[in-house]
Amino acid sequence: MGRSLFIGMASAHAIALALVAAPAAAQTEPAASAAAPASDPQAPADATSEDIVVTGFRRSLAEGLELKREAIGVRDSIVAEDIGKFPEANVAESLQRIPGIFLSRDGASNEGQQISIRGLGPSFSVTTINGAPVRTTSTGGVGNSSRTFNFDVFPSELFGRVDIYKSPLANLEEGGISGNVDLQTPRPFDSKGRVVRYNLAQNYNTGSGQIRPRASLLVSDTVGNFGALFGVAYAQNVNERSGFQSTGGYNSTTLATRPAPTAGQPDNRGPFTPFALDLDNPAANFSGLTRDQIAGAYLPRFYRVFTSSNQRERLGFVGSLQYKSDRFEASVDGIYSRVTDVNDEFTFGVPVRNTRTTRPTTSLPGRGTNSGLIPVDVKIDKYNNLYGTFDNSSLLTESFYRNAETEFRYGIARAVWSPTDTLKISAQGNINKSEAFSSGNRVVSNIYSIRTTFDPTVNVSYPTISSPVSFTNPRNFTDPSLGFGSARELDQQKSGRLVATWDAGEFAGAEWSALVGASYISSVKEIERRDGTSIARTRTLPGGGTFATIDVFSHMVPFLPYGATRDGGNAGYPSQFATFPRAFVMDYLDANGANAAAPVQLNSKFRAEERVKAAFVETNMKLPLGQGDLRGNFGMRYAKTETIIDNYAPTGGGAFGPRQRRGGYDNWLPSLSLAWDITPKVLVRGSAGKTITRSALVDIASGIAIPNRFNPDVTVGNPNLRPQVATQYDFSAEWYFQPASVLSIGAFKKSLRDTPQSVTIYGVPFSTLQLSQDLFDRRSITGSDTGTIAPDQPFTVTTVQNIGTLGLKGLEIAYQQNLTFLPAPFDGLGVLGSFTKVWRDGNDFVTSKGTRVSIGGVPDYSYSATAFYEKGPFAIRGSWNYRARAAFSSTNSGNDQIAYTAPQGFLDATVSYRLNDNFELRVDALNITNTNLYTYYENPDQPKGNGSSRRDNSFYNGTTIAFGIRGKF
């Protein structure tokens, strides 16, 4: 099926020559062909003249392994099974098979979205397409202004190969301390002659019960020296999820009632304040517990239901025109992709932090007439969490409608000319642009002064939340309010690159080649936000009246629009409650019209441009040593970075004026890699080098950003942030013990300095910020019906500084084997797996008892295991990918609780049956076990096991199944 891979003594060299013409070969490791081993490590000792034909997933693995084998530094690759036939439906999901790759999935869409490499988060890697740097965001990330790359923007059918470079090379773009990821699009001469490949399928999600189409078509043809390729891919999916939220940690009355800090002092009152139980109320019942026990026990900021339904649509195009002769090759390649998400989200529960128990009131939560929750029948679990029945509760419900769209355009022109047998010159120019928009518009309403029961012991993800009051009667709700907003984010890169490679021949017993080159990259990031809340609240609505004067609750419906949510077997979990329909928010209130009419929030608007000029040189050698060759790569990269930041600064009275700041820095980045083929089957390699990662632009360029308009917190950008610098080392030993098989073990070490860390100042008077009160939800902050923020209202101000260090050490083990030695029919079996362990030093969370825990944001260990069977027309593959828990914040707010992402294991599988060369039946399934994804809080000085309690964002996302037919002509 498709092109065949012939594994034999001569065939590996043919593959290597073919791969030289693959995208970005000239940009990534140009001396790889010159440094190839003298003998084929994949060839069995008793190889005969009869070739073994390998196709499908097995072929993809073999080609990827051959690329790894030929590299000098540490590199892994994923290769398409055939042109337009990537192994997985999502590129990021393919990458999780690579040792050291940790995948994060977008919960709304249930798709792989971002990757982390070797113990560092997504912002520490650089992503390129055909060697040209790109950035793009999607869904909930719009407006966050990170340097991360969202893989879910692109259909996998647009790509033919992915290379992951874990050790530095001078010719690779700087910026990726954890590694570089290069996505490569297909070109016509990847498969000579005419190829037509298609895919027709249906996506089904078990959570939503909805079926949506998926299809792709790729046409490629070559005539003489010319070729053309065009591909289109389209997919829809509806994903539904449900569970529990606490939205901000756990706190106790004892902590929260500590004295407020003075300006400049740390706040040790817990993660949310002010907060206090009303323990002096005559109705309070301690249920056999002491007052101190109840006051010292923990409650979540919210205990509430969460449910959402996300409709995703993705459209992608890829095109290529290529000319190829013996001495000259040129191509023009392009990508277009658009992904849209329509998300309906609903929450319902008790706002523990700011429960308003008596109306009207002008008191802050927990004070005066707003006296807080009254315990009437409560218990404390073994982790000191409080639950049970409370009086003076209120219920808060949100109908939250989100829309997001990302549009990505990419074009590149490249040429490679070999004027002589020893000289090759390559050049390319690229422009790419990502435009993302998102809006989040909600209506909030309340039920005040009621009794509620919260009990997570039956089902921690679907806890009991009950009350004598009906949750589905709209007339029980009161006090409606709005929260509308939108964000736009633009990423644009323009780049050029020129490289000359010279094969110098033999000198001093070794073969030598050299590479020199230069590049220029201009990267622009623009952010703007709008808030249409005040406009929507006061403008005249269709039929007359305003939001403040109409009967809002006549528009409320007594159900969730997509049906009852799952309850996990706990009848006490509210699977139905009253909501506001999307048509009321988006059409009648015209939420996005209000956002568009609102002025841009100048406090968070910025435009940042980075101009990077780089020059690099590499020397490559191959020296016969022992039974094999010693191959080396020595390089130096110089990068000069110039930053131009345009944002706005307060000018007094809530007004802002334009401000421009300029900065820059330069870096010398040496690299060294060696690989020694000790025998035709055994290889050792090592590398060392210096790399950098630039800080997030939101930390550099923003003026005064407001993370959440309901909280008295602001963040201030720091234009003087320097890049993080890392010195890193790698070593690995690899045993290619039979064709297309390997057992390898590797170790790495990274030492980071100038890591950015948050610096927080508490108790800053609001008046000193010079911000307009309209930027905040004033009633939530003040607890007052008048909604006026006092000049001395304490605010928290956070900025980022280069004050941290971080050390990483790691171990990687990988195994891959085709079990051809088994008797038929079991000789079609194969297995592969990997294990990664990471140790960290630095970025510590420190408890009140002095216990220190290093926080890295990625798991301590992860592993993947894949088993597959391919024989004749039948193929089946299953993959289990597991990651241990990961802590993601080193800030201790006083409650000594570390926030963890819980361990996650995903089972994915594929089954296919080839009817003939033109038709193949196929079923793909993601998240078969419907893994419970959640975060939780744990005190390292207490007994382990808090993952069973102190939950937050505990969701089930369902299983996605695609079934259909595909093939080629």
Short mmCIF file of N, CA and C in Angstrom, two decimals, residues 733-854:
data_model
loop_
_atom_site.label_atom_id
_atom_site.label_comp_id
_atom_site.label_asym_id
_atom_site.label_seq_id
_atom_site.Cartn_x
_atom_site.Cartn_y
_atom_site.Cartn_z
N ALA A 733 22.99 6.02 24.73
CA ALA A 733 23.52 4.80 24.13
C ALA A 733 22.36 4.08 23.47
N GLU A 734 22.55 3.64 22.23
CA GLU A 734 21.47 3.05 21.44
C GLU A 734 21.94 1.73 20.82
N TRP A 735 21.10 0.72 20.96
CA TRP A 735 21.40 -0.61 20.42
C TRP A 735 20.34 -0.97 19.38
N TYR A 736 20.73 -0.98 18.11
CA TYR A 736 19.85 -1.34 17.02
C TYR A 736 20.02 -2.84 16.76
N PHE A 737 19.32 -3.65 17.56
CA PHE A 737 19.63 -5.07 17.65
C PHE A 737 19.01 -5.90 16.54
N GLN A 738 18.06 -5.36 15.80
CA GLN A 738 17.51 -6.04 14.64
C GLN A 738 16.83 -5.00 13.77
N PRO A 739 16.42 -5.35 12.54
CA PRO A 739 15.82 -4.33 11.67
C PRO A 739 14.67 -3.60 12.32
N ALA A 740 14.68 -2.26 12.17
CA ALA A 740 13.62 -1.37 12.66
C ALA A 740 13.38 -1.53 14.15
N SER A 741 14.42 -1.83 14.92
CA SER A 741 14.29 -2.05 16.35
C SER A 741 15.40 -1.33 17.08
N VAL A 742 15.12 -0.91 18.31
CA VAL A 742 16.13 -0.20 19.09
C VAL A 742 15.82 -0.35 20.57
N LEU A 743 16.87 -0.34 21.36
CA LEU A 743 16.79 -0.18 22.81
C LEU A 743 17.78 0.90 23.16
N SER A 744 17.32 1.98 23.79
CA SER A 744 18.21 3.10 24.06
C SER A 744 17.97 3.62 25.47
N ILE A 745 19.02 4.22 26.01
CA ILE A 745 18.95 4.89 27.30
C ILE A 745 19.72 6.19 27.20
N GLY A 746 19.16 7.25 27.72
CA GLY A 746 19.80 8.54 27.63
C GLY A 746 19.64 9.33 28.92
N ALA A 747 20.53 10.29 29.11
CA ALA A 747 20.48 11.17 30.28
C ALA A 747 20.70 12.59 29.81
N PHE A 748 20.10 13.53 30.52
CA PHE A 748 20.28 14.93 30.16
C PHE A 748 20.34 15.78 31.42
N LYS A 749 20.94 16.96 31.27
CA LYS A 749 21.04 17.92 32.36
C LYS A 749 20.91 19.31 31.79
N LYS A 750 20.09 20.14 32.44
CA LYS A 750 19.91 21.53 32.03
C LYS A 750 20.03 22.42 33.26
N SER A 751 20.81 23.47 33.14
CA SER A 751 20.95 24.46 34.22
C SER A 751 20.48 25.80 33.69
N LEU A 752 19.36 26.27 34.24
CA LEU A 752 18.75 27.52 33.79
C LEU A 752 19.04 28.64 34.78
N ARG A 753 19.37 29.80 34.24
CA ARG A 753 19.52 30.99 35.07
C ARG A 753 18.67 32.11 34.48
N ASP A 754 18.42 33.12 35.30
CA ASP A 754 17.56 34.24 34.91
C ASP A 754 16.14 33.79 34.60
N THR A 755 15.68 32.73 35.28
CA THR A 755 14.30 32.32 35.06
C THR A 755 13.36 33.36 35.66
N PRO A 756 12.29 33.70 34.94
CA PRO A 756 11.37 34.73 35.46
C PRO A 756 10.51 34.18 36.59
N GLN A 757 10.36 34.96 37.63
CA GLN A 757 9.50 34.60 38.74
C GLN A 757 8.64 35.78 39.14
N SER A 758 7.42 35.46 39.59
CA SER A 758 6.48 36.51 39.98
C SER A 758 6.91 37.16 41.29
N VAL A 759 6.80 38.47 41.33
CA VAL A 759 7.03 39.24 42.54
C VAL A 759 5.73 39.98 42.83
N THR A 760 5.17 39.74 44.01
CA THR A 760 3.84 40.27 44.34
C THR A 760 3.93 41.28 45.48
N ILE A 761 3.24 42.38 45.31
CA ILE A 761 3.13 43.41 46.34
C ILE A 761 1.66 43.47 46.77
N TYR A 762 1.43 43.28 48.06
CA TYR A 762 0.07 43.26 48.59
C TYR A 762 -0.29 44.60 49.22
N GLY A 763 -1.57 44.84 49.31
CA GLY A 763 -2.05 46.02 50.03
C GLY A 763 -1.79 47.33 49.33
N VAL A 764 -1.71 47.33 48.00
CA VAL A 764 -1.48 48.58 47.27
C VAL A 764 -2.79 49.34 47.15
N PRO A 765 -2.88 50.59 47.60
CA PRO A 765 -4.14 51.35 47.51
C PRO A 765 -4.59 51.50 46.06
N PHE A 766 -5.88 51.35 45.84
CA PHE A 766 -6.43 51.43 44.49
C PHE A 766 -6.11 52.77 43.83
N SER A 767 -6.11 53.82 44.59
CA SER A 767 -5.89 55.15 44.01
C SER A 767 -4.53 55.28 43.35
N THR A 768 -3.55 54.55 43.83
CA THR A 768 -2.20 54.67 43.25
C THR A 768 -2.08 54.00 41.89
N LEU A 769 -3.04 53.15 41.52
CA LEU A 769 -2.98 52.44 40.24
C LEU A 769 -3.45 53.30 39.09
N GLN A 770 -4.20 54.37 39.39
CA GLN A 770 -4.71 55.28 38.36
C GLN A 770 -5.55 54.56 37.31
N LEU A 771 -6.38 53.62 37.76
CA LEU A 771 -7.22 52.85 36.86
C LEU A 771 -8.67 53.27 37.01
N SER A 772 -9.43 53.11 35.92
CA SER A 772 -10.86 53.40 35.97
C SER A 772 -11.59 52.28 36.72
N GLN A 773 -12.59 52.67 37.50
CA GLN A 773 -13.38 51.67 38.23
C GLN A 773 -14.17 50.78 37.27
N ASP A 774 -14.44 51.24 36.06
CA ASP A 774 -15.22 50.47 35.10
C ASP A 774 -14.47 49.23 34.60
N LEU A 775 -13.17 49.15 34.88
CA LEU A 775 -12.41 47.98 34.46
C LEU A 775 -12.69 46.77 35.35
N PHE A 776 -13.38 46.98 36.47
CA PHE A 776 -13.61 45.91 37.44
C PHE A 776 -15.10 45.71 37.67
N ASP A 777 -15.45 44.51 38.14
CA ASP A 777 -16.79 44.28 38.65
C ASP A 777 -16.81 44.81 40.08
N ARG A 778 -17.28 46.03 40.22
CA ARG A 778 -17.10 46.75 41.48
C ARG A 778 -17.87 46.12 42.63
N ARG A 779 -19.03 45.56 42.33
CA ARG A 779 -19.83 44.98 43.41
C ARG A 779 -19.15 43.73 43.98
N SER A 780 -18.50 42.94 43.11
CA SER A 780 -17.80 41.75 43.60
C SER A 780 -16.63 42.13 44.48
N ILE A 781 -15.94 43.22 44.15
CA ILE A 781 -14.75 43.62 44.90
C ILE A 781 -15.13 44.31 46.21
N THR A 782 -16.17 45.13 46.17
CA THR A 782 -16.52 45.91 47.37
C THR A 782 -17.53 45.20 48.26
N GLY A 783 -18.31 44.28 47.71
CA GLY A 783 -19.38 43.67 48.49
C GLY A 783 -20.50 44.65 48.79
N SER A 784 -20.58 45.69 47.99
CA SER A 784 -21.52 46.78 48.27
C SER A 784 -22.44 46.98 47.08
N ASP A 785 -23.72 47.28 47.35
CA ASP A 785 -24.66 47.57 46.29
C ASP A 785 -24.31 48.86 45.55
N THR A 786 -23.60 49.76 46.23
CA THR A 786 -23.23 51.02 45.57
C THR A 786 -22.13 50.80 44.54
N GLY A 787 -21.33 49.77 44.75
CA GLY A 787 -20.32 49.41 43.76
C GLY A 787 -19.27 50.46 43.52
N THR A 788 -18.81 51.14 44.53
CA THR A 788 -17.76 52.14 44.39
C THR A 788 -16.51 51.66 45.11
N ILE A 789 -15.40 51.57 44.37
CA ILE A 789 -14.14 51.12 44.95
C ILE A 789 -13.50 52.30 45.68
N ALA A 790 -13.26 52.13 46.97
CA ALA A 790 -12.68 53.19 47.78
C ALA A 790 -11.22 53.42 47.39
N PRO A 791 -10.73 54.66 47.52
CA PRO A 791 -9.33 54.94 47.16
C PRO A 791 -8.33 54.07 47.92
N ASP A 792 -8.67 53.70 49.18
CA ASP A 792 -7.73 52.91 49.97
C ASP A 792 -8.02 51.40 49.89
N GLN A 793 -8.90 50.99 48.96
CA GLN A 793 -9.17 49.55 48.79
C GLN A 793 -7.85 48.85 48.44
N PRO A 794 -7.45 47.82 49.22
CA PRO A 794 -6.17 47.17 48.94
C PRO A 794 -6.23 46.29 47.69
N PHE A 795 -5.23 46.44 46.82
CA PHE A 795 -5.08 45.64 45.61
C PHE A 795 -3.75 44.89 45.65
N THR A 796 -3.68 43.84 44.88
CA THR A 796 -2.45 43.05 44.75
C THR A 796 -1.84 43.33 43.38
N VAL A 797 -0.56 43.68 43.36
CA VAL A 797 0.15 44.00 42.13
C VAL A 797 1.26 42.97 41.93
N THR A 798 1.27 42.35 40.75
CA THR A 798 2.26 41.31 40.45
C THR A 798 3.05 41.69 39.21
N THR A 799 4.35 41.52 39.27
CA THR A 799 5.21 41.68 38.10
C THR A 799 6.17 40.50 38.06
N VAL A 800 6.99 40.45 37.03
CA VAL A 800 7.90 39.31 36.83
C VAL A 800 9.32 39.84 36.72
N GLN A 801 10.25 39.16 37.37
CA GLN A 801 11.66 39.55 37.35
C GLN A 801 12.55 38.34 37.11
N ASN A 802 13.76 38.60 36.58
CA ASN A 802 14.75 37.53 36.35
C ASN A 802 15.50 37.25 37.64
N ILE A 803 14.93 36.48 38.51
CA ILE A 803 15.58 36.24 39.81
C ILE A 803 15.71 34.75 40.13
N GLY A 804 15.27 33.89 39.24
CA GLY A 804 15.23 32.47 39.57
C GLY A 804 16.31 31.65 38.88
N THR A 805 16.53 30.47 39.41
CA THR A 805 17.38 29.46 38.78
C THR A 805 16.63 28.14 38.84
N LEU A 806 16.94 27.26 37.91
CA LEU A 806 16.28 25.96 37.87
C LEU A 806 17.25 24.94 37.28
N GLY A 807 17.34 23.81 37.96
CA GLY A 807 18.17 22.72 37.45
C GLY A 807 17.30 21.52 37.12
N LEU A 808 17.57 20.90 35.98
CA LEU A 808 16.83 19.72 35.55
C LEU A 808 17.80 18.61 35.22
N LYS A 809 17.49 17.43 35.69
CA LYS A 809 18.21 16.22 35.30
C LYS A 809 17.18 15.20 34.87
N GLY A 810 17.51 14.40 33.89
CA GLY A 810 16.51 13.46 33.41
C GLY A 810 17.10 12.20 32.84
N LEU A 811 16.25 11.20 32.78
CA LEU A 811 16.59 9.89 32.23
C LEU A 811 15.53 9.51 31.22
N GLU A 812 15.95 9.04 30.04
CA GLU A 812 15.03 8.60 29.00
C GLU A 812 15.38 7.19 28.54
N ILE A 813 14.38 6.34 28.47
CA ILE A 813 14.55 4.96 27.99
C ILE A 813 13.54 4.74 26.88
N ALA A 814 13.97 4.14 25.78
CA ALA A 814 13.08 3.87 24.65
C ALA A 814 13.33 2.46 24.12
N TYR A 815 12.25 1.86 23.66
CA TYR A 815 12.32 0.49 23.11
C TYR A 815 11.36 0.38 21.94
N GLN A 816 11.82 -0.28 20.87
CA GLN A 816 10.98 -0.50 19.70
C GLN A 816 11.41 -1.81 19.04
N GLN A 817 10.43 -2.64 18.68
CA GLN A 817 10.78 -3.91 18.05
C GLN A 817 9.60 -4.47 17.27
N ASN A 818 9.90 -4.99 16.09
CA ASN A 818 8.96 -5.80 15.34
C ASN A 818 9.16 -7.26 15.73
N LEU A 819 8.11 -7.92 16.17
CA LEU A 819 8.24 -9.28 16.69
C LEU A 819 8.13 -10.30 15.57
N THR A 820 8.97 -10.13 14.55
CA THR A 820 8.92 -11.01 13.37
C THR A 820 9.41 -12.42 13.66
N PHE A 821 10.07 -12.64 14.79
CA PHE A 821 10.55 -13.97 15.14
C PHE A 821 9.43 -14.89 15.63
N LEU A 822 8.27 -14.33 15.92
CA LEU A 822 7.15 -15.15 16.38
C LEU A 822 6.57 -15.95 15.22
N PRO A 823 5.97 -17.10 15.50
CA PRO A 823 5.36 -17.89 14.43
C PRO A 823 4.13 -17.20 13.87
N ALA A 824 3.84 -17.45 12.59
CA ALA A 824 2.65 -16.88 11.96
C ALA A 824 1.40 -17.36 12.69
N PRO A 825 0.39 -16.55 12.86
CA PRO A 825 0.25 -15.19 12.31
C PRO A 825 0.74 -14.10 13.24
N PHE A 826 1.40 -14.49 14.37
CA PHE A 826 1.79 -13.50 15.37
C PHE A 826 3.02 -12.70 14.96
N ASP A 827 3.62 -13.04 13.82
CA ASP A 827 4.81 -12.30 13.37
C ASP A 827 4.46 -10.90 12.89
N GLY A 828 3.18 -10.56 12.86
CA GLY A 828 2.79 -9.20 12.51
C GLY A 828 2.75 -8.25 13.69
N LEU A 829 3.07 -8.76 14.89
CA LEU A 829 3.04 -7.94 16.09
C LEU A 829 4.27 -7.03 16.18
N GLY A 830 4.10 -5.93 16.86
CA GLY A 830 5.20 -5.03 17.17
C GLY A 830 4.90 -4.24 18.42
N VAL A 831 5.94 -3.74 19.08
CA VAL A 831 5.78 -2.97 20.30
C VAL A 831 6.76 -1.81 20.31
N LEU A 832 6.39 -0.76 20.99
CA LEU A 832 7.32 0.34 21.26
C LEU A 832 6.87 1.02 22.53
N GLY A 833 7.82 1.61 23.21
CA GLY A 833 7.51 2.29 24.46
C GLY A 833 8.64 3.20 24.88
N SER A 834 8.35 4.07 25.82
CA SER A 834 9.38 4.97 26.34
C SER A 834 9.04 5.34 27.78
N PHE A 835 10.07 5.73 28.51
CA PHE A 835 9.92 6.16 29.90
C PHE A 835 10.84 7.34 30.13
N THR A 836 10.33 8.38 30.78
CA THR A 836 11.12 9.57 31.08
C THR A 836 10.95 9.92 32.55
N LYS A 837 12.07 10.18 33.21
CA LYS A 837 12.09 10.60 34.60
C LYS A 837 12.82 11.93 34.68
N VAL A 838 12.25 12.89 35.43
CA VAL A 838 12.84 14.23 35.55
C VAL A 838 13.02 14.56 37.03
N TRP A 839 14.22 15.07 37.37
CA TRP A 839 14.50 15.60 38.71
C TRP A 839 14.71 17.11 38.58
N ARG A 840 14.15 17.88 39.49
CA ARG A 840 14.24 19.33 39.45
C ARG A 840 14.91 19.88 40.70
N ASP A 841 15.54 21.01 40.55
CA ASP A 841 16.17 21.70 41.67
C ASP A 841 15.95 23.19 41.48
N GLY A 842 15.11 23.78 42.35
CA GLY A 842 14.83 25.21 42.23
C GLY A 842 13.34 25.46 42.07
N ASN A 843 12.97 26.75 42.08
CA ASN A 843 11.57 27.16 41.98
C ASN A 843 10.73 26.46 43.04
N ASP A 844 11.16 26.59 44.30
CA ASP A 844 10.60 25.81 45.39
C ASP A 844 9.33 26.42 45.96
N PHE A 845 8.39 25.56 46.32
CA PHE A 845 7.26 25.89 47.18
C PHE A 845 7.72 25.61 48.61
N VAL A 846 7.55 26.59 49.51
CA VAL A 846 8.04 26.45 50.88
C VAL A 846 6.84 26.53 51.83
N THR A 847 6.68 25.50 52.65
CA THR A 847 5.56 25.48 53.60
C THR A 847 5.92 26.27 54.85
N SER A 848 4.92 26.49 55.70
CA SER A 848 5.15 27.22 56.95
C SER A 848 6.08 26.48 57.88
N LYS A 849 6.22 25.16 57.68
CA LYS A 849 7.16 24.36 58.48
C LYS A 849 8.54 24.28 57.86
N GLY A 850 8.73 24.92 56.71
CA GLY A 850 10.03 24.93 56.06
C GLY A 850 10.25 23.82 55.06
N THR A 851 9.26 22.97 54.82
CA THR A 851 9.38 21.92 53.82
C THR A 851 9.46 22.55 52.43
N ARG A 852 10.41 22.10 51.61
CA ARG A 852 10.61 22.65 50.28
C ARG A 852 10.27 21.59 49.24
N VAL A 853 9.49 21.99 48.22
CA VAL A 853 9.12 21.12 47.11
C VAL A 853 9.40 21.87 45.81
N SER A 854 10.24 21.29 44.96
CA SER A 854 10.56 21.94 43.69
C SER A 854 9.37 21.83 42.74
#
